[in-house]
PDB file of C-alpha atoms in Angstrom:
ATOM      1  CA  ASN A  30      -9.813  -1.098  12.187  1.00 51.00           C
ATOM      2  CA  LEU A  31      -6.070  -1.479  12.742  1.00 59.00           C
ATOM      3  CA  TYR A  32      -4.751   2.021  12.154  1.00 70.00           C
ATOM      4  CA  TYR A  33      -3.305   2.082  15.671  1.00 82.00           C
ATOM      5  CA  CYS A  34      -0.379  -0.071  14.508  1.00 84.00           C
ATOM      6  CA  GLU A  35      -0.033   0.608  10.792  1.00 86.00           C
ATOM      7  CA  GLU A  36      -0.175   3.536   8.405  1.00 82.00           C
ATOM      8  CA  ILE A  37      -1.777   3.135   4.977  1.00 81.00           C
ATOM      9  CA  SER A  38      -1.497   5.943   2.452  1.00 76.00           C
ATOM     10  CA  ALA A  39      -2.314   4.140  -0.817  1.00 73.00           C
ATOM     11  CA  THR A  40      -3.993   0.998  -2.150  1.00 72.00           C
ATOM     12  CA  ASN A  41      -1.538   0.364  -4.993  1.00 64.00           C
ATOM     13  CA  PRO A  42      -1.889  -1.758  -7.059  1.00 65.00           C
ATOM     14  CA  CYS A  43      -5.525  -2.531  -6.210  1.00 70.00           C
ATOM     15  CA  GLY A  44      -8.234  -1.452  -3.815  1.00 73.00           C
ATOM     16  CA  GLU A  45      -9.527  -4.779  -2.556  1.00 78.00           C
ATOM     17  CA  GLN A  46      -7.267  -4.792   0.510  1.00 82.00           C
ATOM     18  CA  PRO A  47      -5.343  -1.674   1.604  1.00 84.00           C
ATOM     19  CA  LEU A  48      -1.873  -2.728   2.732  1.00 87.00           C
ATOM     20  CA  PRO A  49       0.992  -1.043   4.607  1.00 88.00           C
ATOM     21  CA  PRO A  50       4.560  -1.318   3.269  1.00 87.00           C
ATOM     22  CA  ASP A  51       5.832  -4.924   2.970  1.00 90.00           C
ATOM     23  CA  ALA A  52       2.433  -6.497   3.671  1.00 89.00           C
ATOM     24  CA  SER A  53       0.986  -9.234   1.466  1.00 89.00           C
ATOM     25  CA  CYS A  54      -2.512 -10.293   0.428  1.00 88.00           C
ATOM     26  CA  ASN A  55      -3.557 -13.703   1.754  1.00 93.00           C
ATOM     27  CA  LEU A  56      -6.911 -14.181   0.066  1.00 94.00           C
ATOM     28  CA  GLY A  57      -9.479 -16.970   0.080  1.00 94.00           C
ATOM     29  CA  SER A  58     -13.115 -17.202  -0.914  1.00 95.00           C
ATOM     30  CA  ILE A  59     -16.223 -19.137   0.079  1.00 97.00           C
ATOM     31  CA  ASN A  60     -18.060 -20.643  -2.900  1.00 97.00           C
ATOM     32  CA  LEU A  61     -21.617 -19.638  -2.014  1.00 97.00           C
ATOM     33  CA  THR A  62     -23.173 -22.004  -4.558  1.00 96.00           C
ATOM     34  CA  GLN A  63     -22.134 -24.833  -2.226  1.00 97.00           C
ATOM     35  CA  TYR A  64     -24.093 -23.376   0.703  1.00 98.00           C
ATOM     36  CA  ILE A  65     -27.629 -23.367  -0.696  1.00 98.00           C
ATOM     37  CA  LEU A  66     -30.321 -25.360   1.111  1.00 98.00           C
ATOM     38  CA  ALA A  67     -31.652 -28.355  -0.839  1.00 96.00           C
ATOM     39  CA  ASP A  68     -35.051 -26.717  -1.282  1.00 97.00           C
ATOM     40  CA  ARG A  69     -33.339 -23.475  -2.434  1.00 96.00           C
ATOM     41  CA  SER A  70     -35.112 -21.476   0.239  1.00 96.00           C
ATOM     42  CA  GLY A  71     -31.945 -19.786   1.497  1.00 97.00           C
ATOM     43  CA  PHE A  72     -28.355 -20.266   2.589  1.00 98.00           C
ATOM     44  CA  ASP A  73     -27.312 -23.225   4.720  1.00 98.00           C
ATOM     45  CA  PHE A  74     -26.065 -21.358   7.809  1.00 98.00           C
ATOM     46  CA  GLU A  75     -25.502 -24.590   9.728  1.00 98.00           C
ATOM     47  CA  LYS A  76     -23.056 -25.820   7.081  1.00 98.00           C
ATOM     48  CA  LEU A  77     -21.357 -22.420   6.943  1.00 98.00           C
ATOM     49  CA  ALA A  78     -20.922 -22.376  10.731  1.00 98.00           C
ATOM     50  CA  LYS A  79     -19.337 -25.836  10.559  1.00 98.00           C
ATOM     51  CA  ASP A  80     -16.886 -24.991   7.745  1.00 98.00           C
ATOM     52  CA  ILE A  81     -15.839 -21.428   8.657  1.00 98.00           C
ATOM     53  CA  PRO A  82     -13.421 -22.403  11.486  1.00 98.00           C
ATOM     54  CA  THR A  83     -11.614 -24.746   9.068  1.00 98.00           C
ATOM     55  CA  ILE A  84     -11.463 -22.047   6.379  1.00 98.00           C
ATOM     56  CA  LEU A  85     -10.024 -19.527   8.860  1.00 98.00           C
ATOM     57  CA  ARG A  86      -7.482 -22.030  10.223  1.00 98.00           C
ATOM     58  CA  MET A  87      -6.288 -22.849   6.704  1.00 97.00           C
ATOM     59  CA  GLN A  88      -5.845 -19.189   5.721  1.00 97.00           C
ATOM     60  CA  ASP A  89      -4.059 -18.448   8.989  1.00 98.00           C
ATOM     61  CA  SER A  90      -1.590 -21.278   8.324  1.00 97.00           C
ATOM     62  CA  VAL A  91      -0.676 -19.714   4.968  1.00 97.00           C
ATOM     63  CA  ASN A  92       1.174 -17.024   6.937  1.00 96.00           C
ATOM     64  CA  ASP A  93       3.482 -19.711   8.334  1.00 94.00           C
ATOM     65  CA  LEU A  94       3.898 -21.874   5.235  1.00 95.00           C
ATOM     66  CA  THR A  95       4.470 -19.209   2.565  1.00 95.00           C
ATOM     67  CA  TYR A  96       7.911 -18.427   1.178  1.00 95.00           C
ATOM     68  CA  PHE A  97       8.292 -14.635   1.231  1.00 94.00           C
ATOM     69  CA  PRO A  98      10.912 -13.053  -1.060  1.00 95.00           C
ATOM     70  CA  LEU A  99      11.784 -10.427   1.570  1.00 95.00           C
ATOM     71  CA  GLU A 100      12.351 -10.858   5.286  1.00 96.00           C
ATOM     72  CA  GLU A 101      10.284  -7.683   5.889  1.00 95.00           C
ATOM     73  CA  GLN A 102       7.291  -9.337   4.206  1.00 95.00           C
ATOM     74  CA  LYS A 103       7.619 -12.407   6.388  1.00 95.00           C
ATOM     75  CA  GLU A 104       7.863 -10.246   9.497  1.00 95.00           C
ATOM     76  CA  GLN A 105       4.692  -8.339   8.539  1.00 93.00           C
ATOM     77  CA  ALA A 106       2.801 -11.598   7.986  1.00 95.00           C
ATOM     78  CA  GLN A 107       3.946 -13.032  11.296  1.00 93.00           C
ATOM     79  CA  ARG A 108       3.152  -9.892  13.296  1.00 93.00           C
ATOM     80  CA  LYS A 109      -0.347  -9.323  11.941  1.00 95.00           C
ATOM     81  CA  ARG A 110      -1.338 -12.690  10.457  1.00 96.00           C
ATOM     82  CA  ARG A 111      -3.515 -10.872   7.933  1.00 95.00           C
ATOM     83  CA  VAL A 112      -6.027 -12.956   5.958  1.00 96.00           C
ATOM     84  CA  GLY A 113      -8.762 -11.953   3.535  1.00 95.00           C
ATOM     85  CA  ILE A 114     -11.703 -14.327   3.285  1.00 97.00           C
ATOM     86  CA  GLY A 115     -14.464 -13.302   0.904  1.00 95.00           C
ATOM     87  CA  TYR A 116     -17.168 -14.601  -1.381  1.00 96.00           C
ATOM     88  CA  MET A 117     -17.354 -16.270  -4.759  1.00 96.00           C
ATOM     89  CA  GLY A 118     -20.398 -17.441  -6.687  1.00 96.00           C
ATOM     90  CA  TYR A 119     -22.652 -14.730  -5.257  1.00 96.00           C
ATOM     91  CA  GLY A 120     -24.402 -13.989  -8.550  1.00 95.00           C
ATOM     92  CA  SER A 121     -24.808 -17.710  -9.248  1.00 95.00           C
ATOM     93  CA  ALA A 122     -26.150 -18.272  -5.722  1.00 97.00           C
ATOM     94  CA  LEU A 123     -28.816 -15.592  -6.220  1.00 97.00           C
ATOM     95  CA  TYR A 124     -29.741 -17.307  -9.485  1.00 95.00           C
ATOM     96  CA  LEU A 125     -30.186 -20.613  -7.611  1.00 96.00           C
ATOM     97  CA  LEU A 126     -32.318 -18.835  -5.004  1.00 97.00           C
ATOM     98  CA  LYS A 127     -34.392 -17.208  -7.786  1.00 97.00           C
ATOM     99  CA  LEU A 128     -33.549 -13.731  -6.507  1.00 97.00           C
ATOM    100  CA  SER A 129     -32.891 -10.767  -8.793  1.00 96.00           C
ATOM    101  CA  TYR A 130     -29.453  -9.214  -8.331  1.00 95.00           C
ATOM    102  CA  GLY A 131     -29.838  -5.908  -6.463  1.00 94.00           C
ATOM    103  CA  SER A 132     -33.487  -6.484  -5.505  1.00 97.00           C
ATOM    104  CA  LYS A 133     -34.747  -5.562  -2.029  1.00 97.00           C
ATOM    105  CA  LYS A 134     -35.108  -9.236  -1.089  1.00 97.00           C
ATOM    106  CA  ALA A 135     -31.625 -10.046  -2.411  1.00 97.00           C
ATOM    107  CA  LEU A 136     -30.125  -7.212  -0.349  1.00 97.00           C
ATOM    108  CA  GLU A 137     -31.891  -8.439   2.805  1.00 98.00           C
ATOM    109  CA  VAL A 138     -30.612 -11.988   2.248  1.00 97.00           C
ATOM    110  CA  THR A 139     -27.116 -10.654   1.502  1.00 97.00           C
ATOM    111  CA  GLU A 140     -27.001  -8.536   4.654  1.00 97.00           C
ATOM    112  CA  GLU A 141     -27.975 -11.544   6.764  1.00 98.00           C
ATOM    113  CA  LEU A 142     -25.391 -13.734   5.017  1.00 98.00           C
ATOM    114  CA  CYS A 143     -22.495 -11.272   5.306  1.00 97.00           C
ATOM    115  CA  SER A 144     -23.222 -10.480   8.943  1.00 98.00           C
ATOM    116  CA  PHE A 145     -23.296 -14.195   9.759  1.00 98.00           C
ATOM    117  CA  VAL A 146     -20.095 -15.055   7.869  1.00 98.00           C
ATOM    118  CA  THR A 147     -18.206 -12.047   9.265  1.00 98.00           C
ATOM    119  CA  ASN A 148     -19.132 -12.789  12.858  1.00 98.00           C
ATOM    120  CA  LYS A 149     -18.436 -16.508  12.584  1.00 98.00           C
ATOM    121  CA  LEU A 150     -15.010 -15.728  11.083  1.00 98.00           C
ATOM    122  CA  TYR A 151     -14.160 -13.327  13.908  1.00 98.00           C
ATOM    123  CA  GLN A 152     -15.371 -15.852  16.465  1.00 98.00           C
ATOM    124  CA  ALA A 153     -13.192 -18.509  14.809  1.00 98.00           C
ATOM    125  CA  SER A 154     -10.208 -16.140  14.988  1.00 98.00           C
ATOM    126  CA  ALA A 155     -10.862 -15.568  18.690  1.00 98.00           C
ATOM    127  CA  TYR A 156     -10.963 -19.303  19.379  1.00 98.00           C
ATOM    128  CA  LEU A 157      -7.786 -19.770  17.315  1.00 98.00           C
ATOM    129  CA  ALA A 158      -6.140 -17.026  19.409  1.00 98.00           C
ATOM    130  CA  LYS A 159      -7.074 -18.999  22.525  1.00 98.00           C
ATOM    131  CA  GLU A 160      -5.359 -22.046  21.021  1.00 98.00           C
ATOM    132  CA  LYS A 161      -2.311 -20.486  19.311  1.00 98.00           C
ATOM    133  CA  GLY A 162      -2.048 -16.919  20.595  1.00 97.00           C
ATOM    134  CA  CYS A 163      -3.039 -13.464  19.326  1.00 98.00           C
ATOM    135  CA  PHE A 164      -1.315 -11.654  16.481  1.00 97.00           C
ATOM    136  CA  ALA A 165       1.692  -9.816  17.895  1.00 95.00           C
ATOM    137  CA  ASP A 166       0.341  -6.279  17.434  1.00 93.00           C
ATOM    138  CA  PHE A 167      -3.024  -6.973  19.063  1.00 95.00           C
ATOM    139  CA  ASP A 168      -4.107  -4.291  21.545  1.00 95.00           C
ATOM    140  CA  LYS A 169      -7.521  -5.213  22.939  1.00 95.00           C
ATOM    141  CA  ASP A 170      -8.574  -1.766  24.105  1.00 94.00           C
ATOM    142  CA  LYS A 171      -7.542   0.014  20.896  1.00 93.00           C
ATOM    143  CA  TYR A 172      -8.970  -2.735  18.701  1.00 94.00           C
ATOM    144  CA  LEU A 173     -12.382  -2.685  20.378  1.00 94.00           C
ATOM    145  CA  GLU A 174     -12.600   1.090  19.891  1.00 93.00           C
ATOM    146  CA  SER A 175     -12.893   0.754  16.110  1.00 91.00           C
ATOM    147  CA  ASN A 176     -16.140   1.683  14.386  1.00 91.00           C
ATOM    148  CA  PHE A 177     -16.109  -1.647  12.563  1.00 92.00           C
ATOM    149  CA  VAL A 178     -16.272  -3.575  15.825  1.00 95.00           C
ATOM    150  CA  LYS A 179     -19.057  -1.385  17.175  1.00 93.00           C
ATOM    151  CA  GLN A 180     -21.144  -1.497  14.005  1.00 95.00           C
ATOM    152  CA  ALA A 181     -20.562  -4.940  12.491  1.00 96.00           C
ATOM    153  CA  LEU A 182     -19.853  -7.404  15.287  1.00 98.00           C
ATOM    154  CA  TRP A 183     -22.413  -9.122  17.497  1.00 98.00           C
ATOM    155  CA  GLU A 184     -22.153  -8.796  21.246  1.00 98.00           C
ATOM    156  CA  GLU A 185     -21.205 -12.472  21.603  1.00 98.00           C
ATOM    157  CA  THR A 186     -18.370 -11.929  19.085  1.00 98.00           C
ATOM    158  CA  ILE A 187     -17.081  -8.910  21.013  1.00 98.00           C
ATOM    159  CA  GLU A 188     -17.171 -10.886  24.255  1.00 98.00           C
ATOM    160  CA  LEU A 189     -15.030 -13.632  22.701  1.00 98.00           C
ATOM    161  CA  ILE A 190     -12.509 -11.026  21.534  1.00 98.00           C
ATOM    162  CA  LYS A 191     -12.407  -9.597  25.050  1.00 97.00           C
ATOM    163  CA  LEU A 192     -11.770 -13.078  26.423  1.00 98.00           C
ATOM    164  CA  TYR A 193      -9.253 -14.471  23.935  1.00 98.00           C
ATOM    165  CA  GLY A 194      -8.183 -11.662  21.611  1.00 97.00           C
ATOM    166  CA  LEU A 195      -7.799 -12.340  17.876  1.00 98.00           C
ATOM    167  CA  ARG A 196      -5.430 -14.501  15.898  1.00 98.00           C
ATOM    168  CA  ASN A 197      -5.673 -12.282  12.800  1.00 97.00           C
ATOM    169  CA  SER A 198      -5.519  -8.513  12.418  1.00 94.00           C
ATOM    170  CA  HIS A 199      -7.695  -8.491   9.260  1.00 94.00           C
ATOM    171  CA  ILE A 200     -10.095 -11.253   8.322  1.00 96.00           C
ATOM    172  CA  THR A 201     -12.566 -10.377   5.533  1.00 95.00           C
ATOM    173  CA  THR A 202     -11.910  -9.118   1.992  1.00 93.00           C
ATOM    174  CA  VAL A 203     -14.101  -9.328  -1.104  1.00 91.00           C
ATOM    175  CA  ALA A 204     -11.775  -9.934  -4.062  1.00 90.00           C
ATOM    176  CA  PRO A 205     -12.879 -10.345  -7.717  1.00 89.00           C
ATOM    177  CA  THR A 206     -12.083 -14.132  -7.895  1.00 91.00           C
ATOM    178  CA  GLY A 207     -12.374 -14.185 -11.687  1.00 86.00           C
ATOM    179  CA  ASN A 208      -9.891 -16.989 -12.363  1.00 86.00           C
ATOM    180  CA  THR A 209     -10.979 -18.855  -9.228  1.00 90.00           C
ATOM    181  CA  GLY A 210     -14.600 -18.712 -10.379  1.00 90.00           C
ATOM    182  CA  ILE A 211     -13.592 -20.342 -13.678  1.00 85.00           C
ATOM    183  CA  PHE A 212     -11.640 -23.020 -11.800  1.00 87.00           C
ATOM    184  CA  ALA A 213     -14.639 -23.665  -9.511  1.00 88.00           C
ATOM    185  CA  ASN A 214     -16.854 -24.820 -12.399  1.00 85.00           C
ATOM    186  CA  LEU A 215     -17.714 -21.417 -13.844  1.00 85.00           C
ATOM    187  CA  VAL A 216     -19.455 -19.726 -10.926  1.00 92.00           C
ATOM    188  CA  SER A 217     -19.685 -15.949 -10.776  1.00 93.00           C
ATOM    189  CA  GLY A 218     -16.690 -14.215  -9.262  1.00 90.00           C
ATOM    190  CA  GLY A 219     -16.610 -11.715  -6.385  1.00 87.00           C
ATOM    191  CA  LEU A 220     -19.985 -10.074  -5.802  1.00 86.00           C
ATOM    192  CA  GLU A 221     -20.963  -9.534  -9.420  1.00 86.00           C
ATOM    193  CA  PRO A 222     -23.181 -11.725 -11.607  1.00 87.00           C
ATOM    194  CA  VAL A 223     -21.733 -13.269 -14.758  1.00 83.00           C
ATOM    195  CA  ILE A 224     -21.449 -10.473 -17.313  1.00 80.00           C
ATOM    196  CA  SER A 225     -20.488 -12.514 -20.368  1.00 78.00           C
ATOM    197  CA  HIS A 226     -20.703 -16.245 -20.991  1.00 75.00           C
ATOM    198  CA  GLN A 227     -18.135 -16.026 -23.783  1.00 76.00           C
ATOM    199  CA  TYR A 228     -15.063 -13.872 -24.171  1.00 74.00           C
ATOM    200  CA  VAL A 229     -11.644 -13.726 -25.784  1.00 77.00           C
ATOM    201  CA  ARG A 230      -8.777 -14.402 -23.384  1.00 77.00           C
ATOM    202  CA  THR A 231      -5.381 -12.898 -24.227  1.00 82.00           C
ATOM    203  CA  LEU A 232      -2.242 -14.769 -23.187  1.00 82.00           C
ATOM    204  CA  VAL A 233       1.391 -13.716 -23.433  1.00 86.00           C
ATOM    205  CA  VAL A 234       3.555 -16.733 -24.228  1.00 84.00           C
ATOM    206  CA  PRO A 235       7.348 -16.983 -24.672  1.00 88.00           C
ATOM    207  CA  GLU A 236       7.209 -18.459 -28.174  1.00 86.00           C
ATOM    208  CA  CYS A 237       4.815 -19.007 -31.050  1.00 83.00           C
ATOM    209  CA  PRO A 238       2.656 -22.179 -30.778  1.00 84.00           C
ATOM    210  CA  GLU A 239       3.789 -24.968 -33.109  1.00 88.00           C
ATOM    211  CA  GLY A 240       2.316 -24.662 -36.583  1.00 86.00           C
ATOM    212  CA  LEU A 241       1.284 -21.014 -36.234  1.00 87.00           C
ATOM    213  CA  VAL A 242       3.181 -18.487 -38.363  1.00 88.00           C
ATOM    214  CA  ILE A 243       3.388 -14.907 -37.085  1.00 88.00           C
ATOM    215  CA  PRO A 244       2.487 -12.120 -39.571  1.00 90.00           C
ATOM    216  CA  ILE A 245       5.221  -9.564 -40.298  1.00 91.00           C
ATOM    217  CA  ASN A 246       5.336  -5.926 -41.434  1.00 94.00           C
ATOM    218  CA  ILE A 247       2.026  -5.204 -39.707  1.00 93.00           C
ATOM    219  CA  ASN A 248       0.345  -1.873 -40.478  1.00 93.00           C
ATOM    220  CA  TRP A 249      -2.449  -1.511 -37.934  1.00 89.00           C
ATOM    221  CA  ASP A 250      -3.805   1.698 -39.498  1.00 89.00           C
ATOM    222  CA  LEU A 251      -4.276   0.126 -42.943  1.00 92.00           C
ATOM    223  CA  SER A 252      -5.128  -3.393 -41.643  1.00 92.00           C
ATOM    224  CA  GLN A 253      -2.348  -4.835 -43.778  1.00 92.00           C
ATOM    225  CA  CYS A 254       0.483  -7.266 -43.184  1.00 93.00           C
ATOM    226  CA  ALA A 255       2.726  -9.787 -44.911  1.00 92.00           C
ATOM    227  CA  ASN A 256       2.764 -13.521 -44.295  1.00 90.00           C
ATOM    228  CA  ILE A 257      -0.824 -13.508 -42.936  1.00 90.00           C
ATOM    229  CA  GLY A 258      -1.233 -17.303 -43.101  1.00 88.00           C
ATOM    230  CA  ASP A 259      -4.087 -18.489 -40.872  1.00 89.00           C
ATOM    231  CA  TRP A 260      -4.685 -15.047 -39.355  1.00 92.00           C
ATOM    232  CA  GLU A 261      -7.498 -12.695 -40.368  1.00 92.00           C
ATOM    233  CA  TRP A 262      -8.285  -9.041 -39.772  1.00 94.00           C
ATOM    234  CA  THR A 263     -11.318  -8.061 -37.677  1.00 93.00           C
ATOM    235  CA  LYS A 264     -12.634  -5.041 -35.777  1.00 90.00           C
ATOM    236  CA  GLU A 265     -13.171  -4.517 -32.039  1.00 86.00           C
ATOM    237  CA  GLY A 266     -14.775  -1.115 -31.716  1.00 86.00           C
ATOM    238  CA  ASP A 267     -12.559   1.271 -33.688  1.00 86.00           C
ATOM    239  CA  ASP A 268      -9.497  -0.977 -33.417  1.00 87.00           C
ATOM    240  CA  SER A 269      -8.216  -3.326 -36.080  1.00 89.00           C
ATOM    241  CA  ILE A 270      -6.920  -6.590 -34.638  1.00 89.00           C
ATOM    242  CA  LEU A 271      -5.482  -9.819 -36.010  1.00 90.00           C
TER     243      LEU A 271
END
């Protein structure tokens, strides 16, 4: 909804938030497992409405407090104040609500949730614009012409934008949040349920851990090596791995 002041021709290296040259992702996520009513009958919209302005204010401040390697990146962040607030723990939240992922009822609940969160975020950005000013490239008439505004935003949200403008050019983004989900007590990341409760994590480290001897003369085709020590050969699909 901001093509009037930026040109995007690719989503490299990912597709979660298309960016123009020199722009940066500024992503955050709402842990939905923390917004379930005590009786597990639905989402706690009152609590969400209370917290969303704080979430938006925090993400907006990242644009001012971040060290950017390039001056062009800093200038992009200051001009557009782009944020990307999304969801985490969606699959786990459906589990708590006893709803099957992808079911008709789950989709109805999800549509209500996303519409509420999106509109409350845009309202919070409008109020923040009243307090701190709009993002530099904001053009009210061009912005309100976007299909997103016409299709996704409530009338009361649009009226606030007309009154105060917006602090942030972009506000919502659904990112995978895999590592964040692990950090947040193993909730599901992004919008997907947990696929595997156990997996092998591969790390690249600068040196061998103390006490571990690295095999040498490895022949992956023959599953042979010298100095095997504590390592063992196994199969993952058609591949031999140590």
